[in-house]
């Protein structure tokens, strides 16, 4: 059920009063063979048949501006459509609502007249524009917050709280940190921190590896990471609380 409104207005004279009426197209787009419509525009005194156009039934009503109620009589049964607003009357019956309003065309030229004036350049502050070389700078190789890993900080070797380390920031969780030393033949250190509920577990693997190619080196690092992940998950389930660190030297 759809409504269409025509922009034209019709004027009807009643003595010295000119009443404007607006054409409103009423469409029944559901099933049915014989469809009629009644409405409150004439106090429900007439029943008008709707004309079939294609698969729809239509009727054009010329009405004054206002809100009206209407009902459809489809094959002898009173029907209403969910495509229009509906109300219940005092007897609990459902009627559709037709809101007829005068068409007001958009005045695009009038809208353009309300455009605000352009702000002066001085209102944007005294900061100078960035130089061209500022746009050519490379981004940092590593975000600074990812450098707060256990491998980059000193480990307390004495004191009563040597086993209580600071709480790690959440941004370093589930990141693998690799320290290769000065060459591919030196000691390689892997660090990985996981969170298990309220506990933090860090695994540090120290690997002494022979001279290898770069490709073999990273294959070796990937295998070590898989081992660290399995080891860490088992330690997370077994730890009793707080934060634990496990240093596991591996010789190959």
XYZ file of C-alpha atoms in Angstrom:
252
model
C 0.000 0.000 0.000
C 1.615 3.242 -1.117
C 0.561 6.846 -1.310
C 1.378 9.396 -3.977
C 0.831 13.120 -3.762
C 0.601 15.522 -6.690
C 2.135 18.989 -6.326
C -0.920 20.751 -7.848
C -3.614 22.322 -5.669
C -7.325 22.601 -6.387
C -9.335 25.592 -5.117
C -13.034 25.273 -4.340
C -15.128 28.338 -3.487
C -17.784 28.189 -0.784
C -19.167 31.687 -0.663
C -16.259 33.952 0.213
C -14.033 31.093 1.471
C -11.654 29.367 -0.927
C -10.741 25.866 0.226
C -7.615 24.259 -1.187
C -7.755 20.554 -1.883
C -4.891 18.211 -2.620
C -4.991 15.086 -4.811
C -3.916 11.940 -2.944
C -3.388 8.602 -4.667
C -4.418 5.561 -2.599
C -3.063 2.186 -3.699
C -3.904 -1.350 -2.529
C -0.979 -3.554 -3.586
C -2.080 -6.862 -2.039
C -4.218 -9.734 -3.289
C -7.872 -9.344 -4.140
C -10.407 -9.323 -6.976
C -12.896 -6.616 -5.946
C -11.489 -3.814 -3.783
C -13.365 -0.780 -2.458
C -12.470 1.931 0.040
C -14.421 3.910 2.639
C -13.130 6.848 4.631
C -13.874 9.526 7.159
C -13.593 12.261 4.510
C -17.377 11.929 3.969
C -18.189 10.487 7.401
C -18.172 6.911 6.053
C -21.257 7.522 3.911
C -19.972 6.210 0.573
C -18.078 3.195 -0.684
C -15.969 3.759 -3.789
C -14.555 0.966 -5.968
C -10.854 1.038 -6.753
C -9.557 0.588 -10.288
C -7.125 -2.220 -11.072
C -3.885 -1.024 -12.676
C -1.516 -3.904 -13.300
C -1.347 -5.842 -10.039
C -2.510 -2.921 -7.868
C -5.846 -1.258 -7.134
C -5.819 2.542 -7.124
C -8.121 5.487 -6.536
C -7.458 9.228 -6.631
C -9.041 11.340 -3.887
C -9.011 15.155 -3.840
C -9.181 16.149 -0.183
C -8.518 19.175 2.008
C -5.428 19.094 4.203
C -6.000 16.916 7.228
C -5.814 13.455 8.725
C -8.359 10.854 7.640
C -9.175 7.257 8.474
C -9.959 4.689 5.805
C -10.759 0.990 5.387
C -10.428 -1.407 2.477
C -13.173 -3.852 1.541
C -11.428 -6.734 -0.257
C -13.686 -9.466 -1.661
C -16.335 -8.746 0.969
C -13.917 -8.593 3.942
C -12.662 -5.526 5.752
C -8.897 -5.284 5.484
C -6.129 -2.901 6.440
C -2.522 -2.639 5.309
C 0.625 -2.599 7.399
C 2.237 -0.172 4.951
C 0.211 2.744 6.382
C -0.212 3.975 9.950
C -3.153 2.329 11.713
C -5.375 3.136 14.693
C -8.051 1.308 16.703
C -11.505 2.819 17.000
C -13.827 2.621 20.006
C -15.085 -0.792 18.849
C -11.583 -2.233 18.561
C -11.561 -2.236 14.765
C -8.448 -1.253 12.838
C -8.427 1.616 10.349
C -5.580 3.005 8.298
C -4.607 6.653 8.593
C -4.156 8.986 5.608
C -2.298 12.241 6.294
C -2.862 14.774 3.497
C -0.437 17.692 3.589
C 0.191 20.537 1.207
C 3.212 19.973 -1.011
C 5.955 22.533 -0.426
C 8.763 22.396 -3.035
C 12.326 22.792 -1.871
C 13.869 26.187 -2.505
C 17.480 25.328 -3.167
C 18.379 28.920 -3.983
C 17.034 30.032 -0.623
C 19.098 27.399 1.166
C 22.269 28.592 -0.562
C 21.646 32.093 0.789
C 22.162 30.783 4.336
C 25.692 29.476 3.692
C 28.010 30.849 6.391
C 30.853 33.113 5.259
C 34.333 31.674 4.912
C 36.448 31.922 8.046
C 39.568 34.059 7.744
C 42.898 32.252 7.695
C 43.983 34.090 10.843
C 41.288 32.288 12.859
C 43.112 28.974 12.540
C 46.027 29.981 14.801
C 49.642 30.907 14.190
C 51.012 27.384 13.745
C 53.036 27.073 10.573
C 52.209 24.463 7.976
C 54.297 21.260 8.021
C 57.322 21.311 5.783
C 57.481 18.881 2.835
C 60.239 16.884 4.529
C 57.928 16.189 7.463
C 55.810 13.985 5.216
C 58.814 11.959 4.002
C 59.899 10.704 7.429
C 59.648 6.969 7.916
C 57.522 5.626 10.768
C 59.345 4.044 13.722
C 60.392 0.431 13.260
C 58.614 -0.545 16.467
C 55.893 1.223 18.445
C 57.463 2.502 21.673
C 54.967 0.733 23.928
C 56.079 -2.657 22.567
C 59.568 -2.108 23.995
C 58.273 -2.639 27.545
C 59.023 -6.334 27.429
C 60.737 -8.417 30.067
C 63.771 -8.907 27.823
C 64.448 -5.163 27.781
C 64.303 -4.708 31.544
C 66.686 -5.713 34.356
C 65.794 -8.718 36.455
C 66.187 -8.354 40.254
C 68.763 -10.841 41.506
C 68.522 -10.175 45.238
C 66.130 -8.761 47.776
C 62.952 -10.088 49.399
C 60.794 -9.355 46.308
C 63.003 -10.871 43.663
C 60.175 -13.155 42.493
C 57.516 -10.404 42.280
C 57.888 -8.620 38.978
C 55.871 -5.639 37.847
C 52.566 -6.200 36.082
C 53.164 -6.285 32.321
C 51.168 -3.908 30.114
C 48.470 -5.572 28.082
C 49.915 -4.345 24.775
C 52.867 -6.759 24.976
C 50.752 -9.877 25.498
C 50.938 -12.606 22.839
C 53.925 -10.965 21.125
C 57.090 -12.954 20.474
C 60.281 -11.024 21.184
C 63.520 -12.203 19.581
C 67.041 -11.149 20.561
C 69.561 -12.571 18.067
C 72.666 -11.047 19.538
C 75.396 -9.739 17.243
C 75.326 -12.512 14.620
C 73.383 -15.559 13.552
C 75.827 -17.805 15.353
C 75.365 -16.189 18.769
C 72.835 -16.920 21.460
C 69.212 -16.288 20.543
C 66.622 -15.401 23.184
C 62.862 -15.711 22.742
C 60.356 -14.079 25.084
C 56.592 -14.606 25.180
C 54.036 -13.384 27.744
C 50.528 -14.803 28.079
C 47.665 -14.013 30.416
C 45.626 -16.824 31.949
C 42.689 -15.313 33.842
C 44.363 -13.084 36.474
C 47.844 -14.586 36.085
C 50.658 -13.568 33.775
C 53.196 -16.135 32.636
C 56.360 -15.259 30.738
C 58.490 -17.864 29.010
C 62.067 -16.973 28.082
C 63.918 -19.448 25.879
C 67.700 -19.178 25.569
C 68.966 -21.100 22.571
C 72.584 -21.822 21.673
C 72.578 -22.528 17.952
C 75.348 -23.280 15.433
C 75.978 -21.066 12.388
C 73.023 -21.364 10.002
C 71.598 -19.516 7.046
C 69.000 -16.828 7.517
C 66.207 -19.043 6.185
C 67.144 -21.930 8.485
C 67.412 -19.479 11.362
C 63.830 -18.295 11.041
C 62.561 -21.842 10.562
C 64.302 -22.680 13.804
C 62.753 -19.645 15.495
C 59.262 -20.678 14.359
C 59.721 -24.164 15.823
C 60.940 -22.643 19.078
C 57.908 -20.388 19.198
C 55.548 -23.367 18.887
C 57.352 -25.075 21.746
C 57.148 -21.913 23.861
C 53.435 -21.584 23.259
C 52.687 -25.171 24.339
C 54.965 -24.862 27.350
C 53.404 -21.582 28.403
C 49.835 -22.891 28.252
C 50.728 -25.832 30.459
C 52.458 -23.561 32.963
C 49.502 -21.163 32.993
C 47.132 -23.906 34.079
C 49.525 -25.123 36.754
C 50.576 -21.781 38.274
C 48.839 -20.793 41.492
C 48.726 -17.000 41.167
C 50.681 -13.861 40.636
C 53.211 -13.610 37.843
C 55.733 -16.298 37.056
C 58.770 -16.373 34.790
C 60.396 -19.500 33.410
C 63.873 -19.430 31.947
C 64.425 -22.491 29.802
C 67.884 -22.890 28.217
C 67.833 -25.159 25.176
C 70.966 -26.623 23.581
C 70.971 -27.829 19.983
